[in-house]
């Protein structure tokens, strides 16, 4: 938007007003696209960071499994035995009112968070 | 048209581009006297504006805030360019379409372009504070108070910068005419 010229302008102010240039159309388009550009840059940066961190985590996990494979084997066997015992109580736990309240509460919280992101 | 999901910040940002884009571009053009550099300054300014938009609360002062950012970006990029002012590249679109008109129109057009070039190169030669003051004084519709607020200096200092800027501009332009 071009500034309006002062009534009592001098020749310098008149020259300033005459030097006005409208912004090039391609620049305006680039400016309007700035939010999308910044968002895609952030996603790219995050993707690279996530890839590196996940790779480190995967290698570390493999190392841990390889080092403690015997201990893990014993624990897994013990856990399987315990789980089979707990499994018989699962229907009772799921049908409990406290469990139902917890599930509804978590669903509500997730919906609220998603709604916050879109506004 | 922007792609993807639009947020409230995006909508405000679009309004700011529409409202202040032209003026920021002209501020950059007057300060740098180079179209490509002016475009870079305008783009960098609006990138910083978008990044800072979420944390900016005082909406009444948003104009002042944008011009402050623009001035900072101008100073930074001009410093990088070491104030080497290359000749202004002419706008291609409208200017060329008029070249087929009558010769008087062509002369008039060249005269107008030449006048623009003269004032911009003169402003680019002014000391930084003076060029800031004179450019903002024009772009903020001759309001001393707004220029003072943007430059963060007293109104009387703005007036003295403006007086000296006008004197220097007259001298510089007389040199060009001679």
CSV table of C-alpha atoms in Angstrom, one decimal:
chain,number,residue,atom,x,y,z
A,1,UNK,CA,0.0,0.0,0.0
A,2,UNK,CA,1.5,3.3,-1.2
A,3,UNK,CA,1.8,6.1,1.4
A,4,UNK,CA,-0.3,9.2,0.6
A,5,UNK,CA,1.7,12.3,-0.1
A,6,UNK,CA,1.8,15.1,2.5
A,7,UNK,CA,-0.1,18.3,1.5
A,8,UNK,CA,2.8,20.5,2.4
A,9,UNK,CA,5.5,18.4,0.8
A,10,UNK,CA,8.8,19.7,-0.4
A,11,UNK,CA,10.6,18.5,-3.6
A,12,UNK,CA,12.5,15.8,-1.7
A,13,UNK,CA,9.3,14.3,-0.3
A,14,UNK,CA,7.8,14.5,-3.8
A,15,UNK,CA,10.8,12.6,-5.2
A,16,UNK,CA,10.5,10.0,-2.5
A,17,UNK,CA,6.8,9.5,-3.4
A,18,UNK,CA,7.7,9.2,-7.1
A,19,UNK,CA,10.3,6.6,-6.4
A,20,UNK,CA,7.6,4.2,-5.2
A,21,UNK,CA,7.8,0.6,-6.7
A,22,UNK,CA,5.1,-2.0,-6.4
A,23,UNK,CA,6.4,-5.3,-4.9
A,24,UNK,CA,7.1,-7.8,-7.7
A,25,UNK,CA,4.4,-10.5,-8.0
A,26,UNK,CA,6.8,-13.3,-7.7
A,27,UNK,CA,8.1,-11.9,-4.4
A,28,UNK,CA,4.6,-11.5,-3.0
A,29,UNK,CA,3.9,-15.2,-3.9
A,30,UNK,CA,7.2,-16.2,-2.2
A,31,UNK,CA,6.3,-14.2,0.9
A,32,UNK,CA,2.8,-15.8,1.2
A,33,UNK,CA,4.5,-19.2,0.9
A,34,UNK,CA,6.9,-18.6,3.8
A,35,UNK,CA,4.9,-20.5,6.4
A,36,UNK,CA,4.8,-23.6,4.2
A,37,UNK,CA,8.5,-23.3,3.4
A,38,UNK,CA,9.4,-23.1,7.1
A,39,UNK,CA,7.1,-26.0,8.0
A,40,UNK,CA,8.6,-28.3,5.3
A,41,UNK,CA,12.2,-27.3,6.5
A,42,UNK,CA,11.3,-28.2,10.1
A,43,UNK,CA,9.8,-31.6,9.0
A,44,UNK,CA,13.0,-32.3,6.9
A,45,UNK,CA,15.2,-31.4,9.8
A,46,UNK,CA,13.1,-33.5,12.2
A,47,UNK,CA,13.1,-36.5,9.7
A,48,UNK,CA,17.0,-36.4,9.6
A,49,UNK,CA,17.3,-36.1,13.4
A,50,UNK,CA,14.7,-38.9,13.9
A,51,UNK,CA,16.6,-41.2,11.5
A,52,UNK,CA,19.9,-40.7,13.2
A,53,UNK,CA,18.5,-41.1,16.7
A,54,UNK,CA,16.5,-44.2,15.7
A,55,UNK,CA,19.6,-45.8,14.1
A,56,UNK,CA,21.6,-45.2,17.3
A,57,UNK,CA,18.8,-46.7,19.4
A,58,UNK,CA,18.5,-49.7,17.1
A,59,UNK,CA,22.2,-50.5,17.2
A,60,UNK,CA,22.3,-50.0,21.0
A,61,UNK,CA,19.3,-52.3,21.4
A,62,UNK,CA,20.9,-55.0,19.3
A,63,UNK,CA,24.1,-54.7,21.4
A,64,UNK,CA,22.1,-55.1,24.6
A,65,UNK,CA,20.2,-58.1,23.3
A,66,UNK,CA,23.5,-59.8,22.2
A,67,UNK,CA,25.3,-59.1,25.5
A,68,UNK,CA,22.4,-60.2,27.8
A,69,UNK,CA,20.9,-62.9,25.6
A,70,UNK,CA,21.1,-65.6,28.3
A,71,UNK,CA,19.6,-63.4,31.0
A,72,UNK,CA,16.9,-62.2,28.7
A,73,UNK,CA,16.1,-65.8,27.7
A,74,UNK,CA,15.6,-66.8,31.4
A,75,UNK,CA,13.5,-63.7,32.1
A,76,UNK,CA,11.3,-64.2,29.0
A,77,UNK,CA,10.6,-67.8,30.1
A,78,UNK,CA,9.7,-66.6,33.6
A,79,UNK,CA,7.5,-63.8,32.1
A,80,UNK,CA,5.6,-66.2,29.8
A,81,UNK,CA,4.8,-68.4,32.8
A,82,UNK,CA,3.5,-65.3,34.8
A,83,UNK,CA,1.6,-63.9,31.9
A,84,UNK,CA,-0.3,-67.1,31.3
A,85,UNK,CA,-1.4,-66.9,35.0
A,86,UNK,CA,-2.4,-63.2,34.7
A,87,UNK,CA,-4.2,-63.9,31.4
A,88,UNK,CA,-6.9,-65.8,33.2
A,89,UNK,CA,-7.8,-62.6,35.2
A,90,UNK,CA,-7.8,-60.3,32.1
A,91,UNK,CA,-11.6,-60.3,31.4
A,92,UNK,CA,-12.2,-59.3,35.0
A,93,UNK,CA,-9.7,-56.4,34.8
A,94,UNK,CA,-11.1,-55.0,31.5
A,95,UNK,CA,-14.7,-55.1,32.6
A,96,UNK,CA,-13.8,-53.1,35.8
A,97,UNK,CA,-15.5,-49.6,35.9
A,98,UNK,CA,-12.1,-47.9,36.8
A,99,UNK,CA,-10.6,-49.3,33.6
A,100,UNK,CA,-13.6,-47.9,31.6
A,101,UNK,CA,-13.2,-44.4,33.2
A,102,UNK,CA,-9.5,-44.5,32.4
A,103,UNK,CA,-10.1,-45.4,28.7
A,104,UNK,CA,-12.8,-42.7,28.2
A,105,UNK,CA,-10.5,-40.1,30.0
A,106,UNK,CA,-7.6,-40.9,27.7
A,107,UNK,CA,-9.8,-40.8,24.6
A,108,UNK,CA,-11.1,-37.4,25.7
A,109,UNK,CA,-7.6,-36.0,26.3
A,110,UNK,CA,-6.4,-37.2,22.9
A,111,UNK,CA,-9.4,-35.6,21.1
A,112,UNK,CA,-8.7,-32.3,23.0
A,113,UNK,CA,-5.0,-32.3,22.1
A,114,UNK,CA,-5.8,-32.9,18.4
A,115,UNK,CA,-8.4,-30.1,18.5
A,116,UNK,CA,-5.8,-27.8,20.0
A,117,UNK,CA,-3.4,-28.5,17.1
A,118,UNK,CA,-5.9,-27.6,14.4
A,119,UNK,CA,-6.9,-24.2,15.9
B,1,UNK,CA,-2.2,-20.1,-3.0
B,2,UNK,CA,-0.6,-21.5,0.1
B,3,UNK,CA,-0.7,-25.3,0.4
B,4,UNK,CA,-1.5,-27.4,3.5
B,5,UNK,CA,-3.4,-26.6,6.6
B,6,UNK,CA,-3.7,-22.9,7.5
B,7,UNK,CA,-3.3,-21.8,11.1
B,8,UNK,CA,-4.3,-18.6,12.7
B,9,UNK,CA,-0.7,-17.4,12.5
B,10,UNK,CA,-0.8,-18.0,8.8
B,11,UNK,CA,-3.9,-15.9,8.3
B,12,UNK,CA,-2.3,-13.0,10.4
B,13,UNK,CA,0.9,-13.4,8.4
B,14,UNK,CA,-0.9,-13.1,5.1
B,15,UNK,CA,-2.6,-9.9,6.2
B,16,UNK,CA,0.8,-8.5,7.3
B,17,UNK,CA,2.3,-9.3,3.9
B,18,UNK,CA,-0.6,-7.6,2.1
B,19,UNK,CA,-0.5,-4.6,4.4
B,20,UNK,CA,3.3,-4.0,4.9
B,21,UNK,CA,4.9,-6.0,2.0
B,22,UNK,CA,5.1,-3.2,-0.5
B,23,UNK,CA,6.4,-0.7,2.1
B,24,UNK,CA,9.0,-3.1,3.4
B,25,UNK,CA,10.1,-3.8,-0.1
B,26,UNK,CA,10.4,0.0,-0.8
B,27,UNK,CA,12.3,0.5,2.5
B,28,UNK,CA,14.8,-2.2,1.4
B,29,UNK,CA,15.0,-0.8,-2.1
B,30,UNK,CA,15.7,2.8,-0.9
B,31,UNK,CA,18.3,1.5,1.6
B,32,UNK,CA,20.1,-0.9,-0.8
B,33,UNK,CA,19.4,0.6,-4.2
B,34,UNK,CA,19.4,-3.0,-5.6
B,35,UNK,CA,16.3,-4.9,-6.5
B,36,UNK,CA,17.7,-8.4,-5.8
B,37,UNK,CA,19.0,-7.3,-2.4
B,38,UNK,CA,15.8,-5.6,-1.7
B,39,UNK,CA,13.9,-8.8,-2.4
B,40,UNK,CA,16.3,-10.8,-0.1
B,41,UNK,CA,15.8,-8.2,2.7
B,42,UNK,CA,12.0,-8.3,2.3
B,43,UNK,CA,12.0,-12.1,2.4
B,44,UNK,CA,14.3,-12.4,5.4
B,45,UNK,CA,12.2,-9.8,7.2
B,46,UNK,CA,9.0,-11.7,6.7
B,47,UNK,CA,10.7,-15.0,7.7
B,48,UNK,CA,11.7,-13.4,11.0
B,49,UNK,CA,8.2,-11.9,11.4
B,50,UNK,CA,6.6,-15.4,10.9
B,51,UNK,CA,9.0,-17.0,13.3
B,52,UNK,CA,8.3,-14.3,16.0
B,53,UNK,CA,4.6,-14.0,15.4
B,54,UNK,CA,3.6,-16.7,18.0
B,55,UNK,CA,5.5,-15.0,20.8
B,56,UNK,CA,4.5,-11.5,19.8
B,57,UNK,CA,1.6,-10.2,22.1
B,58,UNK,CA,1.3,-6.4,21.6
B,59,UNK,CA,-0.8,-6.3,18.5
B,60,UNK,CA,-1.1,-2.5,18.5
B,61,UNK,CA,2.6,-2.2,18.0
B,62,UNK,CA,2.9,-4.8,15.3
B,63,UNK,CA,3.7,-2.2,12.6
B,64,UNK,CA,6.6,-0.8,14.6
B,65,UNK,CA,7.9,-4.3,15.3
B,66,UNK,CA,8.0,-5.2,11.6
B,67,UNK,CA,9.8,-2.1,10.6
B,68,UNK,CA,12.3,-2.6,13.4
B,69,UNK,CA,13.0,-6.1,12.1
B,70,UNK,CA,13.2,-4.8,8.5
B,71,UNK,CA,15.8,-2.1,9.6
B,72,UNK,CA,17.9,-4.7,11.4
B,73,UNK,CA,17.8,-7.0,8.4
B,74,UNK,CA,18.7,-4.1,6.1
B,75,UNK,CA,21.7,-3.2,8.3
B,76,UNK,CA,22.9,-6.9,8.5
B,77,UNK,CA,22.6,-7.7,4.8
B,78,UNK,CA,24.0,-4.3,3.7
B,79,UNK,CA,26.9,-4.9,6.0
B,80,UNK,CA,27.4,-8.3,4.3
B,81,UNK,CA,27.3,-6.7,0.9
B,82,UNK,CA,29.9,-4.2,2.2
B,83,UNK,CA,27.7,-1.4,0.9
B,84,UNK,CA,28.9,-2.1,-2.7
B,85,UNK,CA,26.0,-0.6,-4.6
B,86,UNK,CA,25.6,-2.2,-8.0
B,87,UNK,CA,23.5,-0.5,-10.7
B,88,UNK,CA,19.8,-0.9,-10.3
B,89,UNK,CA,18.4,-3.5,-12.6
B,90,UNK,CA,15.3,-2.2,-14.3
B,91,UNK,CA,11.9,-3.8,-13.8
B,92,UNK,CA,11.0,-5.9,-16.8
B,93,UNK,CA,7.2,-6.2,-16.9
B,94,UNK,CA,5.5,-2.8,-17.1
B,95,UNK,CA,8.4,-0.8,-18.2
B,96,UNK,CA,9.0,-2.8,-21.4
B,97,UNK,CA,5.3,-2.7,-22.4
B,98,UNK,CA,5.4,1.1,-22.5
B,99,UNK,CA,8.5,1.1,-24.7
B,100,UNK,CA,6.3,0.7,-27.8
B,101,UNK,CA,4.4,3.9,-27.1
B,102,UNK,CA,5.1,7.3,-28.5
B,103,UNK,CA,8.6,8.6,-28.1
B,104,UNK,CA,7.5,11.3,-25.7
B,105,UNK,CA,6.1,8.6,-23.4
B,106,UNK,CA,9.4,6.7,-23.7
B,107,UNK,CA,11.3,9.9,-22.8
B,108,UNK,CA,9.0,10.5,-19.9
B,109,UNK,CA,9.4,6.9,-18.7
B,110,UNK,CA,13.2,7.1,-18.9
B,111,UNK,CA,13.1,10.4,-17.0
B,112,UNK,CA,11.0,8.9,-14.3
B,113,UNK,CA,13.2,5.9,-14.0
B,114,UNK,CA,16.2,8.1,-13.9
B,115,UNK,CA,14.7,10.3,-11.2
B,116,UNK,CA,14.0,7.1,-9.1
B,117,UNK,CA,17.6,6.0,-9.6
B,118,UNK,CA,18.9,9.4,-8.6
B,119,UNK,CA,16.9,9.6,-5.3
B,120,UNK,CA,17.6,6.0,-4.4
B,121,UNK,CA,21.4,6.2,-5.0
B,122,UNK,CA,21.4,9.5,-3.0
B,123,UNK,CA,19.6,7.8,-0.1
B,124,UNK,CA,22.0,4.9,-0.2
B,125,UNK,CA,24.9,7.3,0.2
B,126,UNK,CA,23.5,8.9,3.3
B,127,UNK,CA,24.7,8.0,6.8
B,128,UNK,CA,22.7,5.0,8.1
B,129,UNK,CA,20.6,7.0,10.7
B,130,UNK,CA,19.7,9.7,8.2
B,131,UNK,CA,18.6,7.2,5.5
B,132,UNK,CA,16.6,5.3,8.1
B,133,UNK,CA,14.9,8.4,9.2
B,134,UNK,CA,14.0,9.8,5.7
B,135,UNK,CA,12.8,6.5,4.4
B,136,UNK,CA,10.7,5.7,7.4
B,137,UNK,CA,9.4,9.3,7.5
B,138,UNK,CA,8.0,8.8,4.0
B,139,UNK,CA,6.8,5.1,4.4
B,140,UNK,CA,5.1,5.9,7.8
B,141,UNK,CA,3.2,8.8,6.2
B,142,UNK,CA,5.3,11.6,7.7
B,143,UNK,CA,4.6,10.8,11.4
B,144,UNK,CA,7.6,11.8,13.5
B,145,UNK,CA,6.3,9.8,16.5
B,146,UNK,CA,6.2,6.5,14.6
B,147,UNK,CA,9.7,7.0,13.2
B,148,UNK,CA,11.0,7.8,16.7
B,149,UNK,CA,9.3,4.7,18.0
B,150,UNK,CA,10.7,2.4,15.3
B,151,UNK,CA,14.3,3.9,15.6
B,152,UNK,CA,14.0,4.1,19.4
B,153,UNK,CA,15.2,7.7,19.6
B,154,UNK,CA,13.6,10.9,20.7
B,155,UNK,CA,11.4,12.9,18.3
B,156,UNK,CA,13.7,15.9,18.2
B,157,UNK,CA,16.6,13.6,17.2
B,158,UNK,CA,14.4,12.3,14.3
B,159,UNK,CA,13.7,15.9,13.2
B,160,UNK,CA,17.4,16.7,13.3
B,161,UNK,CA,18.3,13.5,11.3
B,162,UNK,CA,15.6,14.4,8.8
B,163,UNK,CA,16.8,18.0,8.4
B,164,UNK,CA,20.3,16.8,7.8
B,165,UNK,CA,19.2,14.0,5.5
B,166,UNK,CA,17.2,16.5,3.3
B,167,UNK,CA,20.2,18.9,3.2
B,168,UNK,CA,22.5,16.1,2.2
B,169,UNK,CA,20.1,14.8,-0.4
B,170,UNK,CA,19.8,18.2,-2.0
B,171,UNK,CA,23.6,18.5,-2.2
B,172,UNK,CA,23.9,14.9,-3.6
B,173,UNK,CA,21.3,15.5,-6.2
B,174,UNK,CA,22.8,18.9,-7.2
B,175,UNK,CA,26.1,17.1,-7.7
B,176,UNK,CA,24.3,14.6,-10.0
B,177,UNK,CA,22.6,17.4,-12.0
B,178,UNK,CA,25.9,19.3,-12.4
